[in-house]
Short mmCIF file of C-alpha atoms in Angstrom, two decimals:
data_model
loop_
_atom_site.label_atom_id
_atom_site.label_comp_id
_atom_site.label_asym_id
_atom_site.label_seq_id
_atom_site.Cartn_x
_atom_site.Cartn_y
_atom_site.Cartn_z
CA MET A 203 -17.52 -10.99 -22.77
CA ARG A 204 -15.73 -13.64 -24.65
CA ILE A 205 -16.74 -14.59 -28.45
CA ASN A 206 -17.79 -18.12 -29.23
CA PRO A 207 -15.20 -18.75 -32.61
CA PHE A 208 -17.30 -22.14 -32.77
CA GLY A 209 -20.14 -22.66 -34.91
CA LYS A 210 -21.39 -26.03 -35.94
CA LEU A 211 -18.59 -26.54 -38.56
CA GLY A 212 -16.24 -25.06 -35.89
CA ARG A 213 -17.11 -27.71 -33.55
CA ALA A 214 -16.79 -30.66 -36.15
CA ALA A 215 -13.24 -29.00 -37.02
CA LEU A 216 -12.15 -28.78 -33.55
CA THR A 217 -13.28 -32.36 -32.85
CA PHE A 218 -11.11 -33.50 -36.04
CA ALA A 219 -8.19 -31.42 -34.86
CA LEU A 220 -8.30 -32.94 -31.64
CA GLY A 221 -8.03 -36.22 -33.30
CA LEU A 222 -10.93 -37.54 -31.87
CA GLN A 223 -13.22 -40.02 -33.87
CA ILE A 224 -16.49 -40.26 -32.03
CA GLY A 225 -18.39 -43.33 -31.67
CA THR A 226 -20.84 -44.97 -29.64
CA ALA A 227 -20.17 -45.64 -26.12
CA ALA A 228 -20.79 -48.74 -24.81
CA ALA A 229 -23.21 -49.17 -22.14
CA GLN A 230 -20.88 -50.03 -19.65
CA ALA A 231 -18.15 -48.02 -20.15
CA PRO A 232 -15.19 -47.82 -17.63
CA GLU A 233 -15.19 -44.99 -15.54
CA ILE A 234 -12.44 -42.41 -14.90
CA THR A 235 -13.09 -40.65 -11.45
CA LEU A 236 -11.72 -37.24 -10.86
CA TRP A 237 -11.55 -35.21 -7.68
CA SER A 238 -11.29 -31.41 -8.15
CA HIS A 239 -12.60 -28.26 -7.57
CA ILE A 240 -15.69 -27.21 -9.60
CA VAL A 241 -14.01 -25.07 -11.89
CA HIS A 242 -11.90 -27.75 -13.10
CA GLN A 243 -15.16 -29.70 -14.16
CA GLN A 244 -16.92 -26.46 -15.48
CA VAL A 245 -13.87 -25.56 -18.01
CA ILE A 246 -13.64 -29.20 -19.02
CA GLU A 247 -17.09 -29.39 -19.84
CA GLY A 248 -17.65 -25.72 -21.25
CA LYS A 249 -19.94 -24.54 -18.75
CA ARG A 250 -18.06 -21.44 -17.50
CA GLY A 251 -18.65 -19.48 -20.55
CA GLY A 252 -16.31 -18.45 -23.29
CA GLY A 253 -16.38 -21.31 -25.99
CA ALA A 254 -18.49 -23.61 -24.26
CA VAL A 255 -17.05 -26.47 -25.90
CA ASN A 256 -17.61 -29.91 -23.84
CA ILE A 257 -14.04 -31.35 -24.06
CA GLY A 258 -14.91 -34.14 -21.43
CA GLU A 259 -17.89 -35.26 -23.47
CA ALA A 260 -15.87 -35.71 -26.72
CA PHE A 261 -13.20 -37.53 -24.77
CA GLU A 262 -15.94 -39.67 -23.46
CA LYS A 263 -17.35 -40.71 -26.80
CA ALA A 264 -13.89 -41.15 -28.22
CA ALA A 265 -12.19 -43.25 -25.57
CA ASN A 266 -15.12 -44.80 -24.77
CA VAL A 267 -15.19 -44.11 -20.87
CA LYS A 268 -17.29 -41.93 -18.44
CA LEU A 269 -15.83 -39.42 -16.50
CA SER A 270 -17.14 -39.37 -13.01
CA TRP A 271 -16.49 -36.18 -11.11
CA THR A 272 -16.26 -35.17 -7.33
CA THR A 273 -16.11 -31.58 -6.75
CA ILE A 274 -14.65 -30.19 -3.47
CA PRO A 275 -14.98 -26.88 -1.99
CA LEU A 276 -11.55 -25.14 -2.29
CA ASP A 277 -11.26 -25.07 1.75
CA GLN A 278 -11.62 -28.77 2.25
CA MET A 279 -9.74 -29.83 -0.77
CA GLN A 280 -6.00 -30.34 0.50
CA ASP A 281 -7.21 -32.24 3.89
CA LYS A 282 -9.74 -34.35 1.88
CA ILE A 283 -7.33 -35.36 -1.08
CA LEU A 284 -4.32 -35.73 1.44
CA ARG A 285 -6.42 -38.44 3.23
CA GLU A 286 -7.80 -40.28 0.48
CA LEU A 287 -3.79 -40.42 -0.91
CA ASN A 288 -2.88 -41.99 2.29
CA ILE A 289 -5.58 -44.97 2.78
CA SER A 290 -4.71 -48.22 1.36
CA ARG A 291 -6.72 -47.96 -1.75
CA THR A 292 -8.65 -45.60 -3.42
CA LYS A 293 -11.14 -45.21 -6.26
CA THR A 294 -9.90 -42.18 -7.63
CA ASP A 295 -7.91 -42.05 -10.59
CA ILE A 296 -7.07 -38.45 -11.06
CA VAL A 297 -6.56 -35.76 -8.49
CA PHE A 298 -6.35 -32.05 -9.11
CA LEU A 299 -3.78 -30.86 -6.85
CA LEU A 300 -2.47 -27.03 -5.76
CA ASN A 301 1.05 -26.40 -6.09
CA THR A 302 1.53 -25.49 -2.47
CA TRP A 303 0.34 -28.97 -1.45
CA ALA A 304 3.34 -30.36 -3.53
CA THR A 305 5.44 -31.79 -0.63
CA PRO A 306 7.62 -34.50 -0.65
CA SER A 307 5.02 -36.86 1.13
CA LEU A 308 2.28 -35.91 -1.24
CA LEU A 309 4.46 -36.45 -4.34
CA ALA A 310 5.68 -39.87 -3.04
CA ARG A 311 1.87 -40.75 -3.07
CA LEU A 312 1.62 -40.12 -7.20
CA VAL A 313 2.39 -42.29 -9.76
CA PRO A 314 5.51 -41.20 -11.96
CA MET A 315 4.33 -40.40 -15.25
CA ASP A 316 7.77 -40.58 -16.93
CA ALA A 317 7.16 -43.97 -19.20
CA MET A 318 3.61 -43.00 -19.96
CA LEU A 319 4.91 -39.54 -21.30
CA LYS A 320 7.44 -41.62 -23.23
CA SER A 321 5.10 -43.69 -24.98
CA GLU A 322 2.20 -41.39 -25.18
CA PRO A 323 3.84 -37.90 -25.54
CA ILE A 324 2.43 -34.50 -24.87
CA ARG A 325 3.65 -32.45 -27.30
CA ASP A 326 5.96 -29.27 -26.82
CA MET A 327 6.20 -29.88 -23.42
CA ALA A 328 8.89 -27.20 -23.42
CA ASP A 329 5.96 -24.68 -23.70
CA VAL A 330 4.66 -25.39 -20.03
CA SER A 331 6.63 -23.42 -17.64
CA PRO A 332 9.54 -25.64 -16.18
CA ALA A 333 9.09 -24.53 -12.95
CA MET A 334 5.63 -25.80 -12.81
CA VAL A 335 6.43 -29.15 -13.90
CA LYS A 336 9.71 -29.10 -11.37
CA ALA A 337 7.03 -28.53 -8.62
CA PHE A 338 5.11 -31.59 -8.91
CA SER A 339 8.67 -33.60 -9.72
CA ASP A 340 10.69 -35.64 -7.24
CA LYS A 341 13.55 -38.09 -7.87
CA SER A 342 11.49 -40.75 -9.40
CA GLY A 343 10.18 -38.39 -12.08
CA ILE A 344 7.42 -36.23 -13.14
CA LYS A 345 4.24 -36.85 -10.66
CA ALA A 346 1.60 -34.32 -12.14
CA ILE A 347 0.83 -32.33 -15.13
CA PRO A 348 0.00 -28.30 -14.65
CA ILE A 349 -3.57 -27.70 -16.13
CA ARG A 350 -4.12 -24.30 -14.95
CA HIS A 351 -2.79 -21.01 -13.43
CA ASN A 352 -4.07 -17.94 -11.73
CA PRO A 353 -1.89 -14.97 -11.85
CA GLN A 354 -3.09 -11.90 -9.72
CA LEU A 355 -3.72 -8.61 -11.39
CA LEU A 356 -5.18 -5.27 -10.09
CA PHE A 357 -8.70 -4.56 -11.10
CA TYR A 358 -10.02 -1.12 -10.86
CA ASN A 359 -13.28 0.54 -11.44
CA LYS A 360 -12.49 3.02 -14.53
CA GLU A 361 -15.75 5.25 -13.84
CA VAL A 362 -14.36 5.91 -10.23
CA PHE A 363 -11.12 6.77 -11.42
CA ALA A 364 -12.45 9.32 -14.06
CA THR A 365 -14.87 10.73 -11.53
CA ARG A 366 -12.59 10.90 -8.85
CA GLY A 367 -9.51 12.28 -10.52
CA VAL A 368 -7.51 9.56 -10.98
CA ALA A 369 -5.59 10.24 -14.46
CA SER A 370 -4.62 6.48 -15.26
CA GLU A 371 -3.76 3.44 -13.69
CA PRO A 372 -0.90 3.26 -11.12
CA ALA A 373 2.59 3.24 -12.66
CA THR A 374 4.49 3.00 -9.28
CA PHE A 375 2.98 1.68 -5.79
CA GLU A 376 3.20 5.33 -4.67
CA ASP A 377 0.73 6.19 -7.42
CA PHE A 378 -1.68 3.07 -6.47
CA VAL A 379 -1.64 4.73 -2.82
CA GLU A 380 -2.48 8.09 -4.13
CA ALA A 381 -5.35 6.35 -6.27
CA ALA A 382 -6.65 4.25 -3.21
CA LYS A 383 -7.27 7.42 -1.20
CA LYS A 384 -8.80 9.60 -4.05
CA ALA A 385 -11.08 6.30 -4.69
CA THR A 386 -12.39 6.32 -1.12
CA PHE A 387 -15.87 8.19 -1.11
CA LYS A 388 -19.33 8.02 -0.32
CA ARG A 389 -21.79 7.44 -3.01
CA ALA A 390 -24.89 9.69 -3.80
CA ASP A 391 -26.88 6.84 -2.62
CA GLY A 392 -25.13 6.97 0.98
CA ALA A 393 -22.96 3.67 0.18
CA GLN A 394 -19.43 4.09 1.40
CA VAL A 395 -16.81 3.07 -1.15
CA TYR A 396 -13.37 2.01 -0.16
CA GLY A 397 -10.18 2.23 -2.24
CA PHE A 398 -8.93 -1.12 -2.09
CA ALA A 399 -9.24 -4.29 -0.31
CA PHE A 400 -7.52 -7.55 -0.69
CA GLU A 401 -8.09 -11.08 0.57
CA THR A 402 -6.59 -11.91 3.77
CA ASN A 403 -7.56 -15.68 4.67
CA GLN A 404 -4.92 -16.99 1.72
CA ALA A 405 -1.48 -15.33 1.53
CA GLU A 406 -1.46 -14.53 -2.57
CA ASP A 407 -3.06 -10.95 -2.26
CA MET A 408 -0.88 -10.16 0.77
CA VAL A 409 2.18 -11.29 -1.04
CA VAL A 410 1.63 -9.29 -4.14
CA VAL A 411 2.11 -6.30 -2.00
CA LEU A 412 5.13 -7.30 -0.46
CA ARG A 413 6.89 -8.26 -3.58
CA ALA A 414 6.19 -4.48 -4.75
CA PHE A 415 8.59 -3.49 -2.33
CA GLY A 416 10.82 -6.41 -3.28
CA ALA A 417 9.81 -8.33 0.00
CA ASP A 418 8.74 -11.96 0.45
CA VAL A 419 7.49 -14.08 3.14
CA ILE A 420 9.91 -16.93 2.58
CA THR A 421 11.98 -17.69 -0.13
CA PRO A 422 12.09 -20.71 -2.30
CA ASP A 423 15.10 -21.91 -0.66
CA PHE A 424 13.39 -21.49 2.72
CA LYS A 425 14.96 -18.24 3.71
CA ILE A 426 12.42 -16.16 6.22
CA LYS A 427 12.03 -12.85 4.83
CA ILE A 428 8.75 -11.38 6.60
CA ASN A 429 10.55 -8.94 8.94
CA ASP A 430 13.21 -7.78 6.55
CA PRO A 431 13.08 -3.88 6.10
CA ALA A 432 11.26 -3.86 2.68
CA ALA A 433 8.21 -5.88 4.18
CA ILE A 434 7.92 -3.73 6.85
CA LYS A 435 7.82 -0.90 4.43
CA ALA A 436 5.09 -2.73 2.85
CA VAL A 437 3.02 -3.56 5.98
CA THR A 438 3.29 -0.09 7.07
CA ALA A 439 1.81 1.21 3.71
CA LEU A 440 -1.38 -0.84 4.46
CA ASN A 441 -1.92 0.14 7.82
CA GLU A 442 -1.25 3.91 6.67
CA LEU A 443 -4.11 3.00 3.90
CA PHE A 444 -6.21 1.40 6.89
CA VAL A 445 -6.08 4.70 8.96
CA ALA A 446 -6.77 6.85 6.11
CA GLY A 447 -9.95 5.00 5.73
CA ALA A 448 -8.99 3.60 2.47
CA LEU A 449 -9.45 -0.12 3.44
CA PRO A 450 -12.54 -1.57 4.83
CA PRO A 451 -12.65 -1.92 8.48
CA ASN A 452 -13.76 -5.36 8.54
CA LEU A 453 -10.77 -6.59 6.27
CA GLY A 454 -9.76 -9.20 8.20
CA ILE A 455 -12.80 -10.93 8.07
CA LEU A 456 -13.81 -10.52 4.56
CA THR A 457 -14.13 -13.76 2.25
CA PRO A 458 -12.90 -14.13 -1.47
CA ALA A 459 -16.84 -14.24 -2.10
CA ASP A 460 -17.21 -11.04 0.08
CA LEU A 461 -14.43 -9.18 -2.11
CA GLN A 462 -15.93 -10.37 -5.30
CA ASN A 463 -19.51 -8.91 -4.44
CA LEU A 464 -17.82 -5.79 -3.13
CA MET A 465 -16.08 -5.51 -6.70
CA SER A 466 -19.21 -6.20 -8.81
CA GLN A 467 -21.31 -4.02 -6.42
CA GLY A 468 -18.92 -1.07 -6.95
CA LEU A 469 -18.36 -0.83 -3.24
CA ILE A 470 -14.28 -0.95 -3.50
CA SER A 471 -12.43 1.02 -6.36
CA MET A 472 -9.36 -1.64 -6.47
CA GLY A 473 -8.88 -5.09 -5.77
CA ILE A 474 -6.12 -8.09 -6.81
CA PHE A 475 -8.09 -10.84 -8.33
CA GLY A 476 -7.26 -13.80 -10.96
CA ASP A 477 -6.84 -12.54 -14.51
CA ASN A 478 -10.24 -14.15 -15.51
CA TYR A 479 -12.40 -12.37 -12.89
CA PHE A 480 -12.51 -9.97 -15.73
CA GLU A 481 -15.41 -11.63 -17.13
CA ARG A 482 -17.62 -11.84 -14.14
CA PHE A 483 -17.00 -8.21 -13.33
CA ASN A 484 -18.14 -7.04 -16.45
CA ALA A 485 -20.75 -9.59 -16.98
CA PRO A 486 -24.23 -7.64 -16.82
CA ASP A 487 -25.99 -10.69 -15.24
CA GLN A 488 -23.53 -11.13 -12.37
CA SER A 489 -22.10 -7.64 -11.87
CA GLN A 490 -23.32 -3.79 -11.14
CA VAL A 491 -20.47 -2.27 -12.56
CA ALA A 492 -20.14 -4.51 -16.05
CA GLY A 493 -18.07 -2.39 -18.80
CA LYS A 494 -16.32 -0.42 -15.94
CA VAL A 495 -13.80 -2.72 -14.52
CA TRP A 496 -10.61 -3.05 -16.02
CA PHE A 497 -7.13 -4.67 -15.20
CA ALA A 498 -3.51 -3.29 -14.58
CA PRO A 499 -0.28 -5.20 -13.62
CA PHE A 500 0.13 -4.62 -9.85
CA PRO A 501 3.08 -1.79 -9.54
CA THR A 502 6.26 -2.03 -7.67
CA SER A 503 7.56 0.98 -5.35
CA LYS A 504 9.52 3.45 -7.14
CA ASP A 505 12.30 2.44 -4.99
CA VAL A 506 12.58 -1.09 -6.53
CA SER A 507 14.84 -1.40 -9.29
CA GLY A 508 14.49 -3.73 -12.19
CA VAL A 509 11.19 -4.94 -11.78
CA ARG A 510 8.17 -3.01 -12.82
CA TYR A 511 5.45 -5.27 -11.58
CA ALA A 512 4.37 -7.84 -8.74
CA SER A 513 2.25 -10.90 -8.68
CA SER A 514 2.02 -14.21 -7.23
CA ALA A 515 0.09 -17.50 -8.95
CA GLY A 516 -0.94 -20.55 -7.85
CA PHE A 517 -1.39 -23.45 -10.30
CA TRP A 518 -2.97 -26.67 -10.58
CA ALA A 519 -1.85 -29.93 -11.65
CA MET A 520 -3.23 -33.44 -12.60
CA GLY A 521 -1.95 -36.65 -10.95
CA ILE A 522 -2.51 -40.26 -10.78
CA PRO A 523 -2.93 -41.63 -7.10
CA ALA A 524 -0.42 -44.39 -6.35
CA ASN A 525 -2.91 -46.18 -4.02
CA GLY A 526 -5.48 -46.34 -7.30
CA ASP A 527 -6.69 -49.06 -9.50
CA PRO A 528 -3.45 -50.07 -11.61
CA ALA A 529 -5.52 -51.31 -14.16
CA ALA A 530 -7.15 -47.46 -14.42
CA ARG A 531 -3.83 -45.82 -14.70
CA GLU A 532 -3.71 -46.07 -18.55
CA ARG A 533 -6.89 -44.55 -19.40
CA ALA A 534 -6.40 -41.80 -16.65
CA TYR A 535 -3.02 -41.00 -18.18
CA LYS A 536 -4.76 -40.65 -21.79
CA LEU A 537 -7.17 -38.05 -20.31
CA ILE A 538 -4.60 -35.93 -18.96
CA ALA A 539 -2.41 -36.27 -21.87
CA HIS A 540 -5.41 -35.30 -24.07
CA LEU A 541 -5.96 -32.45 -21.76
CA SER A 542 -2.45 -31.22 -21.80
CA GLN A 543 -2.03 -31.10 -25.84
CA PRO A 544 -1.47 -27.54 -27.32
CA ASP A 545 -4.77 -27.81 -29.40
CA VAL A 546 -6.89 -28.65 -26.43
CA GLN A 547 -4.99 -26.30 -23.86
CA LEU A 548 -6.25 -23.50 -26.34
CA THR A 549 -9.94 -24.62 -26.26
CA LEU A 550 -9.57 -25.00 -22.46
CA ALA A 551 -8.42 -21.45 -22.49
CA LEU A 552 -11.36 -20.38 -24.82
CA ASN A 553 -13.70 -22.15 -21.96
CA ASN A 554 -12.25 -19.71 -19.66
CA ASN A 555 -9.26 -21.56 -18.22
CA SER A 556 -6.18 -19.80 -17.40
CA PRO A 557 -3.36 -21.47 -19.70
CA ILE A 558 -0.25 -23.00 -18.40
CA ARG A 559 1.32 -22.84 -22.07
CA ALA A 560 3.13 -19.62 -22.89
CA SER A 561 2.28 -19.54 -26.49
CA ILE A 562 -1.72 -19.36 -26.04
CA TYR A 563 -1.02 -15.72 -24.42
CA ALA A 564 0.35 -14.83 -28.18
CA ASN A 565 -2.26 -17.20 -30.04
CA PRO A 566 -4.56 -14.94 -31.97
CA ALA A 567 -7.72 -16.75 -31.51
CA TYR A 568 -7.30 -16.47 -27.42
CA ALA A 569 -5.72 -12.85 -27.68
CA ALA A 570 -9.29 -11.74 -29.74
CA THR A 571 -11.18 -12.99 -26.59
CA VAL A 572 -9.39 -12.11 -23.78
CA PRO A 573 -8.06 -8.18 -23.41
CA TYR A 574 -5.60 -9.18 -20.56
CA ALA A 575 -3.50 -11.43 -22.44
CA ASP A 576 -0.56 -9.11 -22.71
CA VAL A 577 -0.85 -8.09 -19.25
CA VAL A 578 -0.67 -11.72 -18.15
CA GLN A 579 2.32 -12.02 -20.62
CA LYS A 580 4.12 -9.25 -18.84
CA VAL A 581 3.41 -10.55 -15.20
CA LEU A 582 3.74 -14.85 -16.07
CA PRO A 583 7.88 -14.56 -15.61
CA ILE A 584 7.70 -13.01 -12.15
CA ALA A 585 4.23 -14.63 -10.89
CA ALA A 586 5.79 -16.97 -8.30
CA PRO A 587 3.46 -19.25 -6.22
CA PRO A 588 3.11 -17.32 -2.40
CA PHE A 589 5.04 -20.02 -0.47
CA PRO A 590 7.35 -22.69 -1.31
CA ALA A 591 5.78 -26.03 -0.68
CA PHE A 592 6.66 -27.73 2.46
CA ALA A 593 4.67 -29.84 5.45
CA GLY A 594 3.97 -26.76 7.65
CA ALA A 595 3.16 -24.21 4.76
CA LYS A 596 -0.62 -24.23 6.01
CA GLU A 597 0.42 -23.33 9.57
CA ALA A 598 2.99 -20.94 8.38
CA GLU A 599 0.77 -19.14 5.98
CA ARG A 600 -2.00 -18.55 8.86
CA ILE A 601 0.84 -16.94 11.53
CA PHE A 602 1.82 -14.84 8.52
CA LEU A 603 -1.72 -13.67 7.86
CA GLU A 604 -2.66 -13.31 11.45
CA GLU A 605 0.23 -11.14 12.20
CA THR A 606 0.13 -8.92 9.29
CA VAL A 607 -3.50 -8.30 9.33
CA ALA A 608 -2.86 -7.27 13.29
CA ALA A 609 -0.54 -4.90 12.15
CA ILE A 610 -2.51 -3.34 9.23
CA VAL A 611 -5.60 -2.98 11.50
CA GLY A 612 -3.24 -1.27 14.15
CA ARG A 613 -3.50 -4.13 16.69
CA LYS A 614 0.03 -4.43 16.97
CA PRO A 615 3.03 -2.16 15.83
CA VAL A 616 4.14 -3.25 12.38
CA LYS A 617 7.64 -4.63 13.45
CA ALA A 618 6.63 -6.27 16.65
CA ALA A 619 3.65 -8.09 14.40
CA LEU A 620 6.37 -9.14 11.84
CA ASP A 621 9.07 -10.28 13.94
CA ALA A 622 6.19 -12.56 15.67
CA ALA A 623 5.54 -13.77 12.18
CA ALA A 624 8.90 -14.48 11.60
CA ALA A 625 9.73 -16.28 15.11
CA GLY A 626 6.50 -18.18 14.58
CA ILE A 627 7.47 -19.13 10.83
CA GLU A 628 10.90 -20.10 12.16
CA ARG A 629 9.23 -22.62 14.78
CA VAL A 630 7.15 -24.60 11.97
CA MET A 631 10.32 -24.53 9.59
CA LYS A 632 12.52 -26.06 12.61
CA ARG A 633 9.90 -28.54 13.26
CA GLU A 634 9.86 -29.58 9.77
CA GLY A 635 13.56 -30.28 9.67
CA LEU A 636 14.07 -26.94 7.24
CA MET A 637 16.36 -24.93 9.24
#
């Protein structure tokens, strides 16, 4: 779906703009070893669509280094990276980290970057969300530099809305409920289409719905809010949708891949996904509903004042392991700094990376290629992480999801389930010394 703005001259101009003087790499170029998710490698190498500019290859030639990637499935990344950071010596030079992992113990295992930032600055760091930088900082300084974030938007099938009598994208949560009910039906081929579905094995989507009512699970200052009246309203609304048949009966076991397939096959009318899923859902070679999927901010309830939209966002950052090779730190930082410069961030964005610089959403080159830039600008200020980072966050998330799913599908009364979630999360937080 994105236009490639780079011809031969464009690529040459880009290389010049990045300050890269391409030379012949030595046969035994030193390596920079990176541990990441496959998406990070793809956007750096231009293999996820969009501009398709290989930033990694250009850096290798200019710096006379070799990038060596180890990609890890998302559900295994945290454990593997934490184990690697805790051994006496690692050969890994850069690790990609989610904000929810940024506990004090993890930050202590990363190299402070302040001195390197001073000697080789990243231009216009104020353009990077201060909250993102702060999340990966401690008393010793900045421990990781943000590279990618993932705000959650509401995606919907325009054709289904038109044929089922939904006049426009929902302006309030109450409109959303009515749309979900109208957009639940059986197709002419006999396939059942559900009005809405969302992920239940990670917290992001569920937290978006909570925030539509002004609710949350745990606040940034570690107050438990999951059984407050606003949260009870949110989960009750989802239970009512489930009872009405507007949510899939197997909601509690759907994987992210299942949800993507359901949307791509036209079997759900609405879902919550990261912004850059727009390309996937509208790609004819990947989707049966290409050209029919659009997006909107997730709307808040009419009873919530002052905030029109709800969202959550995770973000990724790049850090240097403290137990890595000290001789490799300078070249590792040079790559991190290079990937963080404004012009390279724009190229990453055109490669289908979700940018962490606010200015990129207003950049004409980017806005011309992604129709959702304006919508992301609206939700970016309120797209906070679903959970604050702490040692027991993963366990607290599991408790939250188990109890809320039990309430949504009717295995438990809503208040009893959310009270149980609050009690379980409180036990975890007390154990971790947070209460």
